[in-house]
XYZ file of N, CA, C and O in Angstrom:
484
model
N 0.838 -1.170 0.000
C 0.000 0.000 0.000
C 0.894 1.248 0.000
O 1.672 1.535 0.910
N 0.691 1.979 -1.155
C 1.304 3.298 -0.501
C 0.918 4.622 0.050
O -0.230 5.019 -0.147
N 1.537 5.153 0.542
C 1.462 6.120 1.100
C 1.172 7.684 0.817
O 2.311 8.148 0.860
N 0.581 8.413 0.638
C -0.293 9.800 0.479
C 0.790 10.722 1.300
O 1.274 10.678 2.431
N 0.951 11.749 -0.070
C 1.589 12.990 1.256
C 1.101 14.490 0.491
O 0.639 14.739 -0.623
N 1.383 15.167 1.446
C 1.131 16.483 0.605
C -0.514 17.092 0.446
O -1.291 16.917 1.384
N -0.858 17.644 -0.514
C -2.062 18.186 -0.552
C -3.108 16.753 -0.965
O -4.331 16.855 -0.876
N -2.491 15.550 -1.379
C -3.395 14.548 -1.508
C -4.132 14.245 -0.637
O -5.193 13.627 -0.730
N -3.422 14.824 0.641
C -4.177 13.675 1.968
C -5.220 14.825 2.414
O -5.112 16.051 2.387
N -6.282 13.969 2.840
C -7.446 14.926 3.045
C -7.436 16.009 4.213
O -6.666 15.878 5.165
N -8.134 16.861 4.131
C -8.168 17.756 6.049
C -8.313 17.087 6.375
O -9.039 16.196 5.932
N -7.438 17.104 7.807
C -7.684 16.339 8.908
C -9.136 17.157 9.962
O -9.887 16.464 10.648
N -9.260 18.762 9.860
C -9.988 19.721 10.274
C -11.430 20.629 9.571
O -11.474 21.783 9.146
N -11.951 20.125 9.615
C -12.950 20.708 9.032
C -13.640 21.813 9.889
O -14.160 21.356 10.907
N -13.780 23.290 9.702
C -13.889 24.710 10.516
C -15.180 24.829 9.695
O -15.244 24.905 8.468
N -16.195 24.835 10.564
C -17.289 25.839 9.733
C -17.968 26.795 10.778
O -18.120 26.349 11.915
N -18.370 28.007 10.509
C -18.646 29.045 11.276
C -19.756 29.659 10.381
O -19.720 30.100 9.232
N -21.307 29.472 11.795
C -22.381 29.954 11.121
C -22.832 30.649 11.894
O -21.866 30.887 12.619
N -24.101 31.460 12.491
C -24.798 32.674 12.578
C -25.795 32.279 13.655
O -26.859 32.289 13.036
N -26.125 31.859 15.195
C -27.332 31.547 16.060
C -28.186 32.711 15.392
O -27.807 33.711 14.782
N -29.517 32.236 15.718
C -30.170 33.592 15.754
C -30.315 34.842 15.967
O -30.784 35.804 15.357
N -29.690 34.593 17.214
C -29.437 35.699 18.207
C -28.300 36.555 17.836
O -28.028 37.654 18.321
N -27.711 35.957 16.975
C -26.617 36.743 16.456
C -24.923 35.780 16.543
O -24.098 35.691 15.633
N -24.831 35.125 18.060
C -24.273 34.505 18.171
C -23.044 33.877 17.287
O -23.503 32.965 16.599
N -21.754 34.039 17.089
C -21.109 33.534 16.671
C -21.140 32.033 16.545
O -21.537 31.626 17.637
N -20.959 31.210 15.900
C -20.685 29.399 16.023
C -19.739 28.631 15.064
O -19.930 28.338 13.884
N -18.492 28.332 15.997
C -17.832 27.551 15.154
C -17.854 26.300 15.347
O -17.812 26.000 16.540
N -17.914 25.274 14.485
C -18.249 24.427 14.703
C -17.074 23.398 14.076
O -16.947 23.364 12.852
N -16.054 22.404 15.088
C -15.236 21.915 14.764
C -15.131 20.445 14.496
O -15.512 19.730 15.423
N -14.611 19.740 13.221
C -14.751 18.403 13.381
C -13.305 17.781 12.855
O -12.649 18.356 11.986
N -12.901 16.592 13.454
C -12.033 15.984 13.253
C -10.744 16.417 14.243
O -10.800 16.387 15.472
N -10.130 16.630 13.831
C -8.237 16.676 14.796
C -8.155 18.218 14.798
O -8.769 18.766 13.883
N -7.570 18.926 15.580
C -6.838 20.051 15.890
C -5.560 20.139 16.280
O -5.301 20.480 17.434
N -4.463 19.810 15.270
C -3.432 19.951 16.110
C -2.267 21.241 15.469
O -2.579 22.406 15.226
N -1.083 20.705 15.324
C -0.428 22.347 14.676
C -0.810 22.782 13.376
O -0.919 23.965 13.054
N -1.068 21.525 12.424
C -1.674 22.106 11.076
C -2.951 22.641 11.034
O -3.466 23.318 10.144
N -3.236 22.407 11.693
C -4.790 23.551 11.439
C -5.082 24.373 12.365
O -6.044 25.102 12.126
N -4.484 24.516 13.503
C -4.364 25.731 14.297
C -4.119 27.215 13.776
O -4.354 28.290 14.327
N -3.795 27.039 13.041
C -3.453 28.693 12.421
C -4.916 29.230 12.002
O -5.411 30.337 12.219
N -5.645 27.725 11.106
C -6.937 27.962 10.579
C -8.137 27.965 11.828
O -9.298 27.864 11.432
N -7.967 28.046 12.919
C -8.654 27.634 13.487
C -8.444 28.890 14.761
O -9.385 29.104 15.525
N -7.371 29.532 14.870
C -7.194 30.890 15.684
C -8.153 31.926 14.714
O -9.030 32.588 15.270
N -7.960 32.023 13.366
C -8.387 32.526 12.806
C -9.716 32.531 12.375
O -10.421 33.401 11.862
N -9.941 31.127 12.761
C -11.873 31.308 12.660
C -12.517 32.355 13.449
O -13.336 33.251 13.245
N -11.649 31.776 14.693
C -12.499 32.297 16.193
C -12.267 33.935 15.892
O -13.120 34.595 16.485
N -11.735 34.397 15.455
C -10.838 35.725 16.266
C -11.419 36.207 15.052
O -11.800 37.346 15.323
N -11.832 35.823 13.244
C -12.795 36.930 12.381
C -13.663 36.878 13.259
O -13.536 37.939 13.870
N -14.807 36.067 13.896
C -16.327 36.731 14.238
C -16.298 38.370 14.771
O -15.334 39.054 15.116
N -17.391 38.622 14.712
C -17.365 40.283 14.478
C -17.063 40.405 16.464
O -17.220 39.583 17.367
N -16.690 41.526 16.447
C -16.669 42.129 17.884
C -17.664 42.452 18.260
O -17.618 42.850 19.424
N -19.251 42.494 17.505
C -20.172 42.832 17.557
C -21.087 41.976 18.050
O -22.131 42.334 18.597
N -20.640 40.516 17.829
C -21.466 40.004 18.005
C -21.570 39.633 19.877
O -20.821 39.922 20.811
N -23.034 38.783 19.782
C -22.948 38.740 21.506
C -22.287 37.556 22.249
O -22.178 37.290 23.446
N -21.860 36.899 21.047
C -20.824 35.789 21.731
C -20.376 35.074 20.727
O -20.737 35.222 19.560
N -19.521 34.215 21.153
C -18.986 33.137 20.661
C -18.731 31.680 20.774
O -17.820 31.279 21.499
N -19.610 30.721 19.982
C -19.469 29.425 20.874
C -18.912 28.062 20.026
O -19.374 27.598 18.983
N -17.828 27.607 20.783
C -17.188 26.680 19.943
C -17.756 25.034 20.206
O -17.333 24.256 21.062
N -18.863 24.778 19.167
C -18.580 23.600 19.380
C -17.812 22.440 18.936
O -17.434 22.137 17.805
N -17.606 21.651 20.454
C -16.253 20.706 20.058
C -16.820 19.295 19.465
O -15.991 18.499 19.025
N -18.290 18.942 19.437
C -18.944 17.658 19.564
C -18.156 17.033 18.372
O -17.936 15.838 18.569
N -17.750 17.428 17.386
C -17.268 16.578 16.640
C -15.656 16.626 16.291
O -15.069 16.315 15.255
N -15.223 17.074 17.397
C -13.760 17.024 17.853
C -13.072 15.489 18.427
O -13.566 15.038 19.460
N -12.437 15.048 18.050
C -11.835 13.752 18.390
C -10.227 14.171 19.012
O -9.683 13.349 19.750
N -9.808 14.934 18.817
C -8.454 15.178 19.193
C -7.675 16.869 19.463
O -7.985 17.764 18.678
N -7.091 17.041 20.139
C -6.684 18.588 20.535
C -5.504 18.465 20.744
O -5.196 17.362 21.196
N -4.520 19.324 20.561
C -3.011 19.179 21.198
C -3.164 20.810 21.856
O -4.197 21.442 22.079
N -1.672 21.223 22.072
C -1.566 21.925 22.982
C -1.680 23.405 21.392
O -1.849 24.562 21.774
N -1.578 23.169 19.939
C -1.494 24.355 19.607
C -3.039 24.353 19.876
O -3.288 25.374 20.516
N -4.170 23.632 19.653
C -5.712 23.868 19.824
C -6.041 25.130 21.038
O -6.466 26.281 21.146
N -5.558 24.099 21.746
C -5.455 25.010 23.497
C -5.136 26.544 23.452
O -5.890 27.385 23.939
N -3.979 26.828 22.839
C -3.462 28.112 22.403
C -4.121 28.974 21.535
O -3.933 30.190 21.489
N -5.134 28.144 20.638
C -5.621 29.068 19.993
C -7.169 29.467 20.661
O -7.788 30.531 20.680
N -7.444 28.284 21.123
C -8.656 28.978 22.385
C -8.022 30.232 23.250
O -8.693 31.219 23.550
N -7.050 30.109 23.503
C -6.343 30.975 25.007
C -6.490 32.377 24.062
O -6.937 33.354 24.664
N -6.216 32.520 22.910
C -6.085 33.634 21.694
C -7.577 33.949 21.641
O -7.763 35.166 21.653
N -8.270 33.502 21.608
C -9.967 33.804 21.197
C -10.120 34.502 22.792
O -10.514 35.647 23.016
N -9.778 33.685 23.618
C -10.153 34.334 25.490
C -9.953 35.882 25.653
O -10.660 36.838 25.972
N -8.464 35.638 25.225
C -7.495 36.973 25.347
C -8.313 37.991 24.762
O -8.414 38.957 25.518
N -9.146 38.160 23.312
C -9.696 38.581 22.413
C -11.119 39.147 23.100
O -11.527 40.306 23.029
N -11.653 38.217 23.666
C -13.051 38.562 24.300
C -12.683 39.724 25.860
O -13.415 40.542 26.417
N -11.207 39.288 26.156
C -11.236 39.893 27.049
C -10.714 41.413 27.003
O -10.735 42.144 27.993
N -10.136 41.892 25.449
C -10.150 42.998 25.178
C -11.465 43.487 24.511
O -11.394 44.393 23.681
N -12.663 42.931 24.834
C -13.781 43.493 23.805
C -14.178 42.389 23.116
O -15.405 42.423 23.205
N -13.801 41.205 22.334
C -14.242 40.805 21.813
C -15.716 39.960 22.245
O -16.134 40.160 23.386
N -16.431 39.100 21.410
C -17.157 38.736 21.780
C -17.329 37.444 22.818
O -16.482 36.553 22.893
N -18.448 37.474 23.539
C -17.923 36.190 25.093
C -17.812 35.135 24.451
O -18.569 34.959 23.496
N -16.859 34.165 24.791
C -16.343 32.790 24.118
C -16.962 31.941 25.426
O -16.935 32.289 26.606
N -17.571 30.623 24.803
C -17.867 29.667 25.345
C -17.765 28.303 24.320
O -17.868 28.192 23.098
N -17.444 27.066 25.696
C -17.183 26.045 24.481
C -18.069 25.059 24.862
O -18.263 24.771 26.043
N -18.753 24.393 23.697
C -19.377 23.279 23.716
C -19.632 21.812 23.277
O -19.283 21.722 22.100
N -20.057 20.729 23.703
C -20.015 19.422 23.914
C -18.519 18.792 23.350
O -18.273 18.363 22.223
N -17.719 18.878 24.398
C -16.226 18.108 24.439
C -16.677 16.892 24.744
O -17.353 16.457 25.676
N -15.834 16.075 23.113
C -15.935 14.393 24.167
C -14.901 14.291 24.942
O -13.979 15.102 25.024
N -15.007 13.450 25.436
C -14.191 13.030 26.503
C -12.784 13.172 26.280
O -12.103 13.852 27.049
N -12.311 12.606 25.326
C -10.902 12.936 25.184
C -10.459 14.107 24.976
O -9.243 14.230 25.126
N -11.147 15.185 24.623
C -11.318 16.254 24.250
C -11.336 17.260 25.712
O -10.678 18.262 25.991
N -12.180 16.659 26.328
C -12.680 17.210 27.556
C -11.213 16.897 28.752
O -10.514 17.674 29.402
N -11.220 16.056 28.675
C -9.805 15.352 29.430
C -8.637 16.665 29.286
O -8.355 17.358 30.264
N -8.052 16.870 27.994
C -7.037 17.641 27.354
C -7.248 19.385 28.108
O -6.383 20.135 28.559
N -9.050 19.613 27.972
C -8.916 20.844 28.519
C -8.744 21.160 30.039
O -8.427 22.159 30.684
N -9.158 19.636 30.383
C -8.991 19.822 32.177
C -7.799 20.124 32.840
O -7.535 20.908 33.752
N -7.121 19.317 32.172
C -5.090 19.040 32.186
C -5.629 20.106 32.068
O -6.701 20.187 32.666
N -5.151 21.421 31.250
C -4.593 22.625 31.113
C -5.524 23.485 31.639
O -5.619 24.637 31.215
N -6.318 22.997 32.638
C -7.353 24.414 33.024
C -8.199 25.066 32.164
O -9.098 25.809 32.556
N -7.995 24.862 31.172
C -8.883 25.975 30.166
C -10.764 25.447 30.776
O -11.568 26.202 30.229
N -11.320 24.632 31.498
C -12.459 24.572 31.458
C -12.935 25.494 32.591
O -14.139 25.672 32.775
N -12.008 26.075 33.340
C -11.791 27.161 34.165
C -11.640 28.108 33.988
O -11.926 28.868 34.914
N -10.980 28.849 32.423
C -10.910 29.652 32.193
C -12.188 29.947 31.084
O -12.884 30.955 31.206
N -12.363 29.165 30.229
C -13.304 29.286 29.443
C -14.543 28.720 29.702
O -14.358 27.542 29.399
N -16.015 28.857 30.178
C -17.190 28.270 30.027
C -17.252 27.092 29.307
O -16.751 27.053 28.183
N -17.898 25.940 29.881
C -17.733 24.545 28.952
C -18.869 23.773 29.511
O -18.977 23.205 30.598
N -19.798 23.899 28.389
C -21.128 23.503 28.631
C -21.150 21.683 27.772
O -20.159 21.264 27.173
N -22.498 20.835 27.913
C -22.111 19.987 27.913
C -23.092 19.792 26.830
O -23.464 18.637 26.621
N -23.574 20.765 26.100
C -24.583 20.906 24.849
C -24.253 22.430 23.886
O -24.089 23.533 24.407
N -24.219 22.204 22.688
C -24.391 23.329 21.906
C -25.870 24.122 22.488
O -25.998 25.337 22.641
N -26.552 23.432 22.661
C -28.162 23.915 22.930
C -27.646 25.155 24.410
O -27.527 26.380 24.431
N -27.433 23.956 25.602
C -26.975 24.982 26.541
C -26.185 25.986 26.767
O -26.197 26.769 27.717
N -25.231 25.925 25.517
C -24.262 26.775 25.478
C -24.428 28.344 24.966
O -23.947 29.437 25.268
N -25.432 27.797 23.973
C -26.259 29.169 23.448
C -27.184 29.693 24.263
O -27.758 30.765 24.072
N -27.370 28.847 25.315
C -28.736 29.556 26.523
C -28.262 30.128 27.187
O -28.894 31.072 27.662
N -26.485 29.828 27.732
C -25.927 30.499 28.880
C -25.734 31.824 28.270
O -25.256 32.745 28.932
């Protein structure tokens, strides 16, 4: 069997960012987060408008995080906390959830256990 490299091999990250009603920012993440798509993925969070009344990441279809993921949440925090809009994150699986505990971020950032609730808080 051989082996795939380069632009052959598929995203590992798929970023899509849509609109709650309410105005609400939503990014919505699936598959791996690690240094290759972190750049794409600071940058999701951090276009939503400053206008809007929040920001909520859901993780439900997140399988994996490393420490650049983490960093680029800590970048979206930093962001809300000069003005930007309030960041909250939602439905971490477990392994997912695990990664943010290690590093505190579920302490620093809101981490609800539903997209639904996350948009209510």
């Amino acid at each position: 069997m051989a082996e795939t490299e380069g632009a052959a091999v598929p995203e590992r990250l798929l970023i899509t960012r849509t609109t709650a009603d309410d105005g609400t920012c939503v990014v919505t993440l699936t598959g791996e987060v690690d240094l290759d798509g972190s750049a794409r993925l600071r940058e999701a969070l951090l276009s939503c408008p400053e206008t809007a009344p929040g920001l909520v990441v859901d993780l439900g279809g997140l399988t994996f995080m490393d420490s650049s993921g983490i960093n680029a949440l800590i970048t979206a925090h930093q962001s809300e906390e000069a003005g930007g809009p309030r960041l909250r994150l939602a439905a971490p699986r477990q392994a997912v959830l695990r990664v943010l505990q290690l590093v505190g971020v579920d302490t620093l950032i809101p981490c609800y256990p539903t997209l639904e609730e996350a948009l209510a808080a």
